Each structure stands twice: as C-alpha cells, then as structure tokens.
CSV table of C-alpha atoms and ligand atoms in Angstrom, one decimal:
chain,number,residue,atom,x,y,z
A,278,UNK,CA,45.3,2.2,33.2
A,279,UNK,CA,47.7,4.8,31.8
A,280,UNK,CA,50.2,3.2,29.5
A,281,UNK,CA,53.3,4.1,31.5
A,282,UNK,CA,52.3,1.9,34.5
A,283,UNK,CA,54.6,-1.0,35.2
A,284,UNK,CA,53.6,-3.8,37.5
A,285,UNK,CA,57.3,-4.7,38.2
A,286,UNK,CA,59.1,-5.5,41.5
A,287,UNK,CA,60.6,-2.4,43.0
A,288,UNK,CA,64.3,-1.8,42.7
A,289,UNK,CA,66.7,-2.4,45.7
A,290,UNK,CA,67.8,1.2,45.6
A,291,UNK,CA,66.5,4.6,44.3
A,292,UNK,CA,67.6,8.1,45.0
A,293,UNK,CA,64.0,9.2,45.6
A,294,UNK,CA,61.0,7.1,46.5
A,295,UNK,CA,57.7,8.8,45.8
A,296,UNK,CA,54.7,7.2,47.5
A,297,UNK,CA,51.4,7.5,45.7
A,298,UNK,CA,50.4,7.3,42.0
A,299,UNK,CA,47.9,10.1,41.9
A,300,UNK,CA,48.2,13.4,40.2
A,301,UNK,CA,50.6,14.7,42.8
A,302,UNK,CA,53.0,11.8,42.7
A,303,UNK,CA,52.9,11.9,38.9
A,304,UNK,CA,53.7,15.6,38.8
A,305,UNK,CA,56.5,15.3,41.3
A,306,UNK,CA,58.0,12.4,39.4
A,307,UNK,CA,57.9,14.4,36.1
A,308,UNK,CA,59.4,17.6,37.6
A,309,UNK,CA,62.2,15.7,39.3
A,310,UNK,CA,63.1,13.7,36.2
A,311,UNK,CA,62.9,16.8,34.0
A,312,UNK,CA,65.4,18.5,36.4
A,313,UNK,CA,67.9,15.6,36.0
A,314,UNK,CA,66.9,13.6,39.1
A,315,UNK,CA,66.2,10.4,37.1
A,316,UNK,CA,66.8,7.7,39.7
A,317,UNK,CA,63.2,8.0,40.9
A,318,UNK,CA,60.8,5.2,41.8
A,319,UNK,CA,57.1,5.9,42.3
A,320,UNK,CA,55.3,3.2,44.3
A,321,UNK,CA,51.5,2.8,44.1
A,322,UNK,CA,49.7,0.1,45.9
A,323,UNK,CA,46.9,-0.2,43.4
A,324,UNK,CA,46.9,1.3,39.9
A,325,UNK,CA,47.8,4.8,38.8
A,326,UNK,CA,44.9,7.2,39.4
A,327,UNK,CA,43.1,4.7,41.6
A,328,UNK,CA,42.8,7.2,44.5
A,329,UNK,CA,41.1,10.6,44.6
A,330,UNK,CA,42.7,11.6,41.3
A,331,UNK,CA,40.5,9.1,39.5
A,332,UNK,CA,37.7,11.7,39.1
A,333,UNK,CA,36.4,11.7,35.5
A,334,UNK,CA,36.7,15.5,35.1
A,335,UNK,CA,38.4,17.9,37.5
A,336,UNK,CA,38.0,21.6,37.9
A,337,UNK,CA,40.9,23.9,37.6
A,338,UNK,CA,40.8,27.4,38.9
A,339,UNK,CA,42.7,30.3,40.5
A,340,UNK,CA,39.7,31.9,42.3
A,341,UNK,CA,40.7,31.4,45.9
A,342,UNK,CA,40.9,33.7,48.9
A,343,UNK,CA,44.4,32.9,50.1
A,344,UNK,CA,47.2,34.5,48.0
A,345,UNK,CA,49.2,31.3,48.1
A,346,UNK,CA,46.3,29.2,46.8
A,347,UNK,CA,45.7,31.8,44.1
A,348,UNK,CA,49.4,31.6,43.1
A,349,UNK,CA,49.4,27.8,43.0
A,350,UNK,CA,46.2,27.7,41.0
A,351,UNK,CA,47.3,30.4,38.5
A,352,UNK,CA,50.7,28.8,38.0
A,353,UNK,CA,49.1,25.4,37.4
A,354,UNK,CA,46.5,26.9,35.0
A,355,UNK,CA,49.4,28.1,32.9
A,356,UNK,CA,51.1,24.7,33.0
A,357,UNK,CA,47.9,22.9,32.1
A,358,UNK,CA,47.3,25.2,29.1
A,359,UNK,CA,50.9,24.4,28.0
A,360,UNK,CA,50.5,20.6,28.7
A,361,UNK,CA,50.2,19.7,24.9
A,362,UNK,CA,53.8,21.0,24.6
A,363,UNK,CA,55.2,20.1,28.0
A,364,UNK,CA,55.2,17.3,28.8
A,365,UNK,CA,53.2,16.8,25.5
A,366,UNK,CA,49.7,15.3,26.1
A,367,UNK,CA,46.1,16.2,25.4
A,368,UNK,CA,44.4,16.6,28.8
A,369,UNK,CA,41.0,17.8,27.6
A,370,UNK,CA,41.4,21.2,29.0
A,371,UNK,CA,38.3,23.5,28.6
A,372,UNK,CA,38.9,27.0,29.9
A,373,UNK,CA,35.2,27.8,30.2
A,374,UNK,CA,35.6,29.7,33.4
A,375,UNK,CA,34.3,29.2,37.0
A,376,UNK,CA,31.1,30.9,37.9
A,377,UNK,CA,30.4,31.3,41.6
A,378,UNK,CA,26.7,32.3,42.2
A,379,UNK,CA,26.4,34.6,45.2
A,380,UNK,CA,23.1,34.8,47.1
A,381,UNK,CA,24.0,36.6,50.4
A,382,UNK,CA,25.7,40.0,51.1
A,383,UNK,CA,28.4,38.2,53.1
A,384,UNK,CA,29.3,36.1,50.1
A,385,UNK,CA,29.4,39.1,47.8
A,386,UNK,CA,31.7,40.9,50.3
A,387,UNK,CA,34.0,37.9,50.6
A,388,UNK,CA,34.3,37.5,46.9
A,389,UNK,CA,34.9,41.2,46.4
A,390,UNK,CA,37.8,41.0,48.8
A,391,UNK,CA,39.2,37.9,47.1
A,392,UNK,CA,38.8,39.3,43.6
A,393,UNK,CA,40.9,42.3,44.6
A,394,UNK,CA,43.7,39.9,45.7
A,395,UNK,CA,43.3,37.7,42.7
A,396,UNK,CA,43.6,40.7,40.3
A,397,UNK,CA,46.7,41.9,42.0
A,398,UNK,CA,48.2,38.5,41.3
A,399,UNK,CA,47.1,38.7,37.6
A,400,UNK,CA,44.0,36.6,37.7
A,401,UNK,CA,41.3,38.1,35.4
A,402,UNK,CA,38.4,37.5,37.8
A,403,UNK,CA,35.5,40.0,38.1
A,404,UNK,CA,32.2,40.4,39.9
A,405,UNK,CA,29.3,40.4,37.5
A,406,UNK,CA,25.5,40.8,37.9
A,407,UNK,CA,22.9,38.1,37.7
A,408,UNK,CA,21.9,38.8,34.1
A,409,UNK,CA,25.5,38.5,32.9
A,410,UNK,CA,25.8,35.3,34.8
A,411,UNK,CA,22.7,33.9,33.1
A,412,UNK,CA,24.2,34.9,29.7
A,413,UNK,CA,27.2,32.7,30.6
A,414,UNK,CA,25.1,29.9,32.0
A,415,UNK,CA,21.6,29.9,30.6
A,416,UNK,CA,20.6,27.0,32.9
A,417,UNK,CA,20.4,29.2,35.9
A,418,UNK,CA,17.4,31.2,37.3
A,419,UNK,CA,18.4,34.7,38.4
A,420,UNK,CA,16.0,34.9,41.3
A,421,UNK,CA,17.9,35.3,44.5
A,422,UNK,CA,21.3,35.8,42.9
A,423,UNK,CA,22.8,39.1,44.1
A,424,UNK,CA,26.0,38.8,42.0
A,425,UNK,CA,28.5,36.2,40.6
A,426,UNK,CA,32.2,35.9,40.5
A,427,UNK,CA,33.7,34.8,37.1
A,428,UNK,CA,37.2,34.1,35.9
A,429,UNK,CA,37.5,33.1,32.3
A,430,UNK,CA,40.8,31.2,32.6
A,431,UNK,CA,39.4,28.6,35.0
A,432,UNK,CA,37.7,25.5,33.7
A,433,UNK,CA,38.1,21.7,33.8
A,434,UNK,CA,40.4,18.9,32.4
A,435,UNK,CA,40.9,15.1,32.7
A,436,UNK,CA,42.9,14.0,35.7
A,437,UNK,CA,43.7,10.5,34.4
A,438,UNK,CA,45.1,12.1,31.2
A,439,UNK,CA,47.3,14.4,33.3
A,440,UNK,CA,48.7,11.4,35.2
A,441,UNK,CA,49.3,9.6,32.0
A,442,UNK,CA,51.1,12.6,30.5
A,443,UNK,CA,53.3,13.1,33.5
A,444,UNK,CA,54.2,9.5,34.1
A,445,UNK,CA,54.8,8.7,30.4
A,446,UNK,CA,57.3,11.5,30.2
A,447,UNK,CA,58.9,10.6,33.5
A,448,UNK,CA,59.3,6.9,32.5
A,449,UNK,CA,60.6,8.0,29.1
A,450,UNK,CA,63.4,9.8,30.9
A,451,UNK,CA,64.3,7.1,33.4
A,452,UNK,CA,61.8,7.0,36.2
A,453,UNK,CA,60.4,3.7,37.4
A,454,UNK,CA,56.7,3.2,38.2
A,455,UNK,CA,55.8,0.3,40.4
A,456,UNK,CA,52.1,-0.4,40.8
A,457,UNK,CA,50.3,-3.1,42.8
A,458,UNK,CA,52.8,-2.6,45.6
A,459,UNK,CA,52.1,-1.1,49.0
A,460,UNK,CA,54.5,0.8,51.2
A,461,UNK,CA,54.4,-0.9,54.6
A,462,UNK,CA,57.1,0.7,56.7
A,463,UNK,CA,60.3,2.8,56.8
A,464,UNK,CA,63.6,2.4,58.6
A,465,UNK,CA,64.9,5.6,60.2
A,466,UNK,CA,68.6,5.9,61.2
A,467,UNK,CA,69.5,9.1,63.0
A,468,UNK,CA,67.7,11.9,61.2
A,469,UNK,CA,67.1,10.1,57.9
A,470,UNK,CA,64.8,7.5,56.3
A,471,UNK,CA,67.3,4.9,55.0
A,472,UNK,CA,64.9,2.3,53.7
A,473,UNK,CA,61.3,2.0,52.5
A,474,UNK,CA,59.6,-1.4,53.0
A,475,UNK,CA,57.0,-2.5,50.5
A,476,UNK,CA,54.9,-5.5,49.8
A,477,UNK,CA,57.3,-6.3,46.9
A,478,UNK,CA,60.6,-5.7,48.7
A,479,UNK,CA,62.8,-3.1,50.4
A,480,UNK,CA,64.1,0.0,48.7
A,481,UNK,CA,67.1,1.9,50.2
A,482,UNK,CA,66.9,5.5,49.3
A,483,UNK,CA,68.3,9.0,49.8
A,484,UNK,CA,64.8,10.6,50.2
A,485,UNK,CA,61.1,9.8,50.5
A,486,UNK,CA,58.3,11.9,49.2
A,487,UNK,CA,54.8,11.3,50.6
A,488,UNK,CA,52.1,11.9,48.0
A,489,UNK,CA,49.6,9.5,49.5
A,490,UNK,CA,46.5,11.7,49.4
A,491,UNK,CA,43.8,10.8,51.9
A,492,UNK,CA,46.0,8.0,53.3
A,493,UNK,CA,48.9,10.2,54.1
A,494,UNK,CA,48.5,10.3,57.9
A,495,UNK,CA,49.4,6.6,58.1
A,496,UNK,CA,52.3,7.1,55.8
A,497,UNK,CA,53.6,10.0,57.9
A,498,UNK,CA,53.3,7.8,61.0
A,499,UNK,CA,55.7,5.3,59.4
A,500,UNK,CA,58.3,8.1,59.5
A,501,UNK,CA,57.2,9.6,62.8
A,502,UNK,CA,55.9,12.7,61.0
A,503,UNK,CA,52.4,14.0,61.9
A,504,UNK,CA,50.4,14.7,58.8
A,505,UNK,CA,46.9,15.8,59.9
A,506,UNK,CA,44.9,14.6,56.9
A,507,UNK,CA,41.3,13.2,57.3
A,508,UNK,CA,39.4,11.4,54.5
A,509,UNK,CA,35.9,12.6,53.7
A,510,UNK,CA,33.8,11.1,50.9
A,511,UNK,CA,32.7,13.3,48.0
A,512,UNK,CA,30.4,12.2,45.2
A,513,UNK,CA,29.6,13.3,41.7
A,514,UNK,CA,27.1,12.1,39.1
A,515,UNK,CA,26.8,12.1,35.3
A,516,UNK,CA,23.4,13.0,33.9
A,517,UNK,CA,21.7,11.4,31.0
A,518,UNK,CA,22.1,13.5,27.8
A,519,UNK,CA,20.1,16.7,28.2
A,520,UNK,CA,17.5,17.7,25.5
A,521,UNK,CA,17.8,20.2,24.2
A,522,UNK,CA,21.6,19.8,24.3
A,523,UNK,CA,23.2,22.0,27.0
A,524,UNK,CA,25.2,25.0,25.7
A,525,UNK,CA,28.9,25.2,26.7
A,526,UNK,CA,28.7,26.6,30.2
A,527,UNK,CA,31.2,27.6,32.9
A,528,UNK,CA,31.9,25.4,35.9
A,529,UNK,CA,28.9,26.8,37.8
A,530,UNK,CA,28.6,26.7,41.6
A,531,UNK,CA,25.9,27.7,44.0
A,532,UNK,CA,28.3,29.1,46.6
A,533,UNK,CA,26.1,28.7,49.6
A,534,UNK,CA,25.3,25.0,49.1
A,535,UNK,CA,28.3,24.0,47.0
A,536,UNK,CA,26.0,22.4,44.5
A,537,UNK,CA,27.8,22.5,41.1
A,538,UNK,CA,27.6,21.4,37.5
A,539,UNK,CA,29.5,21.7,34.2
A,540,UNK,CA,29.6,20.0,30.8
A,541,UNK,CA,30.8,16.5,30.4
A,542,UNK,CA,30.8,14.2,27.3
A,543,UNK,CA,27.9,13.8,24.8
A,544,UNK,CA,25.5,16.5,26.0
A,545,UNK,CA,25.7,15.3,29.6
A,546,UNK,CA,26.6,17.3,32.7
A,547,UNK,CA,28.8,16.4,35.6
A,548,UNK,CA,27.0,17.4,38.8
A,549,UNK,CA,28.1,17.4,42.5
A,550,UNK,CA,27.6,18.7,46.0
A,551,UNK,CA,29.7,18.5,49.1
A,552,UNK,CA,27.2,16.9,51.5
A,553,UNK,CA,27.7,18.4,55.0
A,554,UNK,CA,26.3,15.2,56.5
A,555,UNK,CA,29.3,13.2,55.4
A,556,UNK,CA,31.4,11.9,58.3
A,557,UNK,CA,35.1,11.3,57.9
A,558,UNK,CA,36.0,7.8,56.7
A,559,UNK,CA,37.6,5.8,53.9
A,560,UNK,CA,34.3,4.4,52.4
A,561,UNK,CA,34.1,5.3,48.7
A,562,UNK,CA,30.8,3.5,47.9
A,563,UNK,CA,28.8,5.6,45.5
A,564,UNK,CA,25.3,6.4,46.8
A,565,UNK,CA,22.5,8.7,45.6
A,566,UNK,CA,21.9,10.2,49.1
A,567,UNK,CA,23.6,13.6,48.2
A,568,UNK,CA,21.2,13.9,45.2
A,569,UNK,CA,18.3,14.9,47.5
A,570,UNK,CA,20.0,18.1,48.7
A,571,UNK,CA,21.4,18.7,45.2
A,572,UNK,CA,17.9,18.6,43.7
A,573,UNK,CA,16.5,20.8,46.4
A,574,UNK,CA,19.1,23.5,45.8
A,575,UNK,CA,18.7,23.2,42.0
A,576,UNK,CA,15.0,23.7,42.1
A,577,UNK,CA,15.7,27.4,42.8
A,578,UNK,CA,19.1,27.8,41.2
A,579,UNK,CA,18.9,25.8,37.9
A,580,UNK,CA,15.3,24.3,37.7
A,581,UNK,CA,16.1,22.1,34.7
A,582,UNK,CA,18.5,20.1,36.9
A,583,UNK,CA,16.1,19.5,39.8
A,584,UNK,CA,14.6,16.5,38.1
A,585,UNK,CA,17.5,15.5,35.9
A,586,UNK,CA,18.2,11.8,35.4
A,587,UNK,CA,21.6,10.6,36.7
A,588,UNK,CA,22.9,7.6,34.9
A,589,UNK,CA,26.3,7.0,36.7
A,590,UNK,CA,28.6,8.5,39.3
A,591,UNK,CA,31.8,8.3,41.1
A,592,UNK,CA,32.8,8.6,44.8
A,593,UNK,CA,36.3,9.6,46.1
A,594,UNK,CA,37.9,11.1,49.1
A,595,UNK,CA,38.7,14.7,49.9
A,596,UNK,CA,41.9,14.8,51.9
A,597,UNK,CA,41.1,17.4,54.5
A,598,UNK,CA,43.4,19.3,56.8
A,599,UNK,CA,42.2,21.5,59.8
A,600,UNK,CA,42.5,24.8,57.8
A,601,UNK,CA,41.6,23.4,54.3
A,602,UNK,CA,45.1,24.3,53.1
A,603,UNK,CA,47.6,21.8,51.8
A,604,UNK,CA,50.6,20.3,53.7
A,605,UNK,CA,53.8,20.9,51.6
A,606,UNK,CA,57.3,20.8,52.9
A,607,UNK,CA,60.3,18.9,54.3
A,608,UNK,CA,60.1,17.4,57.7
A,609,UNK,CA,62.5,18.6,60.4
A,610,UNK,CA,63.1,15.0,61.3
A,611,UNK,CA,63.6,12.8,59.4
A,612,UNK,CA,65.1,15.5,57.2
A,613,UNK,CA,64.9,13.5,54.0
A,614,UNK,CA,61.1,13.0,54.3
A,615,UNK,CA,59.2,15.4,52.1
A,616,UNK,CA,55.4,15.6,51.8
A,617,UNK,CA,52.7,17.1,49.4
A,618,UNK,CA,49.3,16.2,50.7
A,619,UNK,CA,46.1,17.4,52.4
A,620,UNK,CA,44.9,19.4,49.4
A,621,UNK,CA,41.4,19.4,50.8
A,622,UNK,CA,39.7,19.0,47.5
A,623,UNK,CA,42.1,21.2,45.4
A,624,UNK,CA,44.9,18.8,44.5
A,625,UNK,CA,44.2,18.4,40.8
A,626,UNK,CA,44.2,22.1,40.2
A,627,UNK,CA,47.4,22.6,42.2
A,628,UNK,CA,49.4,19.6,41.0
A,629,UNK,CA,51.6,21.2,38.3
A,630,UNK,CA,52.8,24.0,40.6
A,631,UNK,CA,53.3,21.7,43.6
A,632,UNK,CA,55.4,19.3,41.4
A,633,UNK,CA,57.7,22.3,40.7
A,634,UNK,CA,57.8,23.3,44.4
A,635,UNK,CA,58.6,19.8,45.7
A,636,UNK,CA,61.4,19.4,43.0
A,637,UNK,CA,62.8,22.7,44.4
A,638,UNK,CA,62.6,21.6,48.0
A,639,UNK,CA,64.3,18.3,47.2
A,640,UNK,CA,67.0,20.1,45.3
A,641,UNK,CA,67.5,22.8,48.0
A,642,UNK,CA,66.5,25.5,45.6
A,643,UNK,CA,64.3,28.5,46.5
A,644,UNK,CA,60.9,27.1,45.5
A,645,UNK,CA,59.0,28.8,42.6
A,646,UNK,CA,56.3,29.6,45.1
A,647,UNK,CA,57.0,30.2,48.8
A,648,UNK,CA,55.1,27.4,50.6
A,649,UNK,CA,56.6,28.1,54.0
A,650,UNK,CA,53.1,28.7,55.5
A,651,UNK,CA,52.0,25.2,54.4
A,652,UNK,CA,54.5,23.4,56.6
A,653,UNK,CA,52.8,20.5,58.4
A,654,UNK,CA,54.1,21.7,61.7
A,655,UNK,CA,52.0,24.8,61.6
A,656,UNK,CA,49.1,23.3,63.7
A,657,UNK,CA,51.4,22.2,66.6
A,658,UNK,CA,53.1,25.6,66.4
A,659,UNK,CA,49.8,27.5,66.4
A,660,UNK,CA,50.6,29.2,63.1
A,661,UNK,CA,47.3,28.6,61.3
A,662,UNK,CA,45.4,31.7,60.6
A,663,UNK,CA,44.3,31.9,56.9
A,664,UNK,CA,41.8,29.1,56.3
A,665,UNK,CA,40.8,29.0,52.7
A,666,UNK,CA,37.3,30.6,52.3
A,667,UNK,CA,36.4,29.4,48.8
A,668,UNK,CA,36.3,25.7,49.4
A,669,UNK,CA,33.8,23.6,47.4
B,883,LIG,C1,34.4,14.0,44.1
B,883,LIG,C2,35.7,14.7,44.1
B,883,LIG,C3,35.8,15.9,43.3
B,883,LIG,C4,37.0,16.6,43.3
B,883,LIG,N1,37.0,17.7,42.5
B,883,LIG,C5,38.2,18.3,42.3
B,883,LIG,C6,38.3,19.4,41.4
B,883,LIG,O1,37.3,19.8,40.7
B,883,LIG,N2,39.5,20.1,41.3
B,883,LIG,C7,40.6,19.7,42.1
B,883,LIG,O2,41.6,20.3,42.0
B,883,LIG,N3,40.5,18.7,43.0
B,883,LIG,C8,39.3,18.0,43.1
B,883,LIG,N4,39.2,16.9,44.0
B,883,LIG,C9,40.4,16.6,44.8
B,883,LIG,C10,41.5,15.9,44.1
B,883,LIG,O3,40.9,14.8,43.4
B,883,LIG,C11,42.6,15.6,45.0
B,883,LIG,O4,43.0,16.7,45.8
B,883,LIG,C12,43.8,15.0,44.3
B,883,LIG,O5,43.4,14.0,43.4
B,883,LIG,C13,44.8,14.5,45.3
B,883,LIG,O6,45.8,13.9,44.5
B,883,LIG,P1,46.9,13.0,45.3
B,883,LIG,O7,47.9,12.6,44.2
B,883,LIG,O8,47.5,13.8,46.4
B,883,LIG,O9,46.1,11.8,45.9
B,883,LIG,P2,45.5,10.5,45.3
B,883,LIG,O10,45.1,10.7,43.9
B,883,LIG,O11,44.5,10.0,46.3
B,883,LIG,O12,46.8,9.6,45.3
B,883,LIG,C14,47.3,9.0,46.4
B,883,LIG,C15,47.7,7.6,46.1
B,883,LIG,O13,48.5,7.0,47.1
B,883,LIG,C16,48.3,5.6,47.1
B,883,LIG,N5,48.7,5.1,48.4
B,883,LIG,C17,48.1,5.3,49.6
B,883,LIG,N6,48.7,4.6,50.5
B,883,LIG,C18,49.7,3.9,49.9
B,883,LIG,C19,50.7,3.0,50.4
B,883,LIG,N7,50.8,2.6,51.6
B,883,LIG,N8,51.5,2.5,49.4
B,883,LIG,C20,51.5,2.8,48.1
B,883,LIG,N9,50.5,3.7,47.7
B,883,LIG,C21,49.7,4.2,48.6
B,883,LIG,C22,46.8,5.5,46.8
B,883,LIG,O14,46.4,4.3,46.3
B,883,LIG,C23,46.5,6.6,45.8
B,883,LIG,O15,46.6,6.2,44.5
B,883,LIG,C24,38.1,16.2,44.0
B,883,LIG,C25,38.0,15.0,44.8
B,883,LIG,C26,36.8,14.3,44.9
B,883,LIG,C27,36.8,13.1,45.7
C-alpha cells in the first residue's frame, strides 16, 4: 500500500470529501491541496489503488481522435514527465511511444484525420510505413500492415507510484486519507449535499467529489445524480522472460483487434486484449479466456507472441460511458456535487489534467481545459456526437 495511506476514522467535518482512492481521487486531492484547499478528506473503502488504477503498468498517450481527449492526454504527458519535480516522485515513466498498427484502409483514413488534429494541438504523431514500424518494434511481422501511427512522446508508467506520489504530497500539506471506509449515503438539503455517511461515521462538508471509477453510478445515485458508467472487465498478462531478451519497443497495438504488448520488468512483456465477448459486470476474476483470441491475432501480427508463456496476470474494470468519453463536471443539483469518472479505459493517462480541471471547477475558475462537452447531462440532453474512435 502506498505509504501515505491512513486507516483512521474519518473527521466530522471537511471542506471537500473526495470519494475514491484511485489515480483520479489522488490527483484531485493533490491539485486541491496545492492550490491551498487543504481541508480535504479522501475516503476509500478498500486500499489506495485497489480499483482499476491497480494495473501494474499503464499506458500514457495523446493519440486520440477527439480534440478534448488529445488535449487532456498531452497535458497529462507533460505533467507525468515533470512528476519527479512536481510532486516529486519516480513513476517509472518510459516515453517509448505508442505504435498503432493499421491493417485496413478505413483505419488508415481515420488515423490520418486524427493525426492532423493531433499535430495542430502540438502532438508529434505521424503516419509511418510498415518497415519503419518494424524498425521500432522488431517483434512484428509486416505482412498485412498498411501503415502505422506513431507518437514518440507516448509510453507507459506505474499507476501505483503515481497514486503514492500524489497522496504523499497531499498528506504532507494537510489532506487526510481514510482507507477501509465505504461511503454509504449522502444527506441533501435544498440544492446541496450537507453530509456524507460512511461506514466509519458521518462527515459534514461543503462539497463532494465523486472519483469512484466503475462504481460511480451507485455513488451518483446517493446524490440523485445520474452518472451512466458501466463496469466491463479487462485483463492483462505478464509473460515469462523472453529469450532472446526483447528490445525496448513502443506500446504496440494491433488496432483492429486491440491486441497489445509492451515491455515490462526483467525481459518480460505486458500483453492485453479487449475481449469483445466480455459482458458488463463487476467480476474481476483473472482468467485465461482472452488469451485465445490474443494468440490468434499475434500469430499474424507478432508470431513470437502467439505461443508465449504467460506467468501471471491482472483483471480490472473499464468504467465505460455510452460514448467512451469521460464524465467531468459539476452537477446542476446538488450544486456542490462534482464528478470525474467514466474514463472508459483512459483514466490513468488523463489523471493529471483532470485533477487540474476539477480543482478549477471547485474553485470557480475557468478550467485549464474546457470540459463542458463532458458534462454528465449530455446524454439526457441529446448532446453526444463525438464518440472517441481510438479506444483500446
Ligand atoms: C486491464 C486494464 C488496463 C487499463 N489500461 C489503461 C491504460 O493503459 N491507460 C489508461 O489511461 N488507463 C487504463 N485503464 C483504465 C484506468 O485504469 C482507469 O481509467 C483509471 O484507473 C480510473 O481511475 P479512477 O481513480 O477513476 O478509478 P479507480 O482506480 O477504480 O478508483 C475508484 C475507487 O473508488 C473506490 N470506491 C468505490 N465505491 C466506493 C465507496 N462507496 N466508498 C469509498 N470508496 C469507493 C474504489 O474502491 C476504487 O478504489 C485500464 C484499465 C484496466 C482494467
């Protein structure tokens, strides 16, 4: 468990109650405290990083189709690169790039369009040919690859270290972290949440921020706020050490199937695939079912991985919204209920920027990124229209 976790009873009062001790709650706590809002309590029912953020290694990227996602990803990449200085922690960042392998004309067209938008925003992505892609990732076979999209600033880092860094700094400046304590209800008076009930006691507060990941729909219901987030299991595996040892490669994705792989510790690879057969649900049992489609895809795309030995793995939950874009904002009612959830598999890479944005929303400042389109009310109001295309 990160060293800043405290298994204490919650205080009777806090200015801000943050629900959820994942990367999002940690980032929000850090950014609030850094801005002088120090009377903050973060409530986590289990341990810090026990939810979706517990993934051993998380990808970070700015290669998206939606300009807002590109901006949140790029801003977060800058913050992650600066993490050793602010807040001051080694997060194991490897900026090895993301390499999307493209095997259909439709994919190439979609990525050409997205790269044009990314480059306007300052992201150094480019379309490359199959031979250049193989130069970057010698494990791939070029047959069937029409082109690839590569951005060198992308990469991967360690989510639990990020949580440790943010929470250590927040606690050091006055925040309280309460673990092993579940939020069970909220009292609403007029247009405001006045109290948060927990398994360890009641906290009166000036504001509540929901960073409850895949469990956010139930937390929203406690405040009468509709947060359309569905849990869907996703699984990853760690291979046995490869011989010969793998070179340093980008985070490499077969776009059509979502099968992916990148370096992990000690000559191993982390591998994964979003299994389309997975039904929504909270089960996080790790199975090997998804390895069958993974191996089938890799027999064409990266033959050395088709038979690779997998020694361990991890299962967690994607927190999916209807358009695969996040829910970030302040409720109309109760007006002191804010939320940052529904990241649909991209929460780790957006966490630094979202922490800044939520700080600004709480402080009634103009947010560093305009997240107006991510308001949770957009579905009821029929305002969806830009589903993210580059979802893994
Ligand atoms: C296999 C897999 C691979 C992924 N890969 C990537 C990747 O490469 N890059 C990327 O950006 N993202 C990735 N993601 C997604 C990313 O992990 C999530 O988007 C991110 O961790 C969400 O963070 P969070 O803080 O919002 O939620 P969580 O980390 O789930 O935190 C929410 C917390 O709220 C707590 N909670 C819930 N209910 C209550 C309650 N009633 N009271 C108190 N506490 C409560 C939970 O215990 C949990 O700890 C991946 C996810 C999975 C499953």
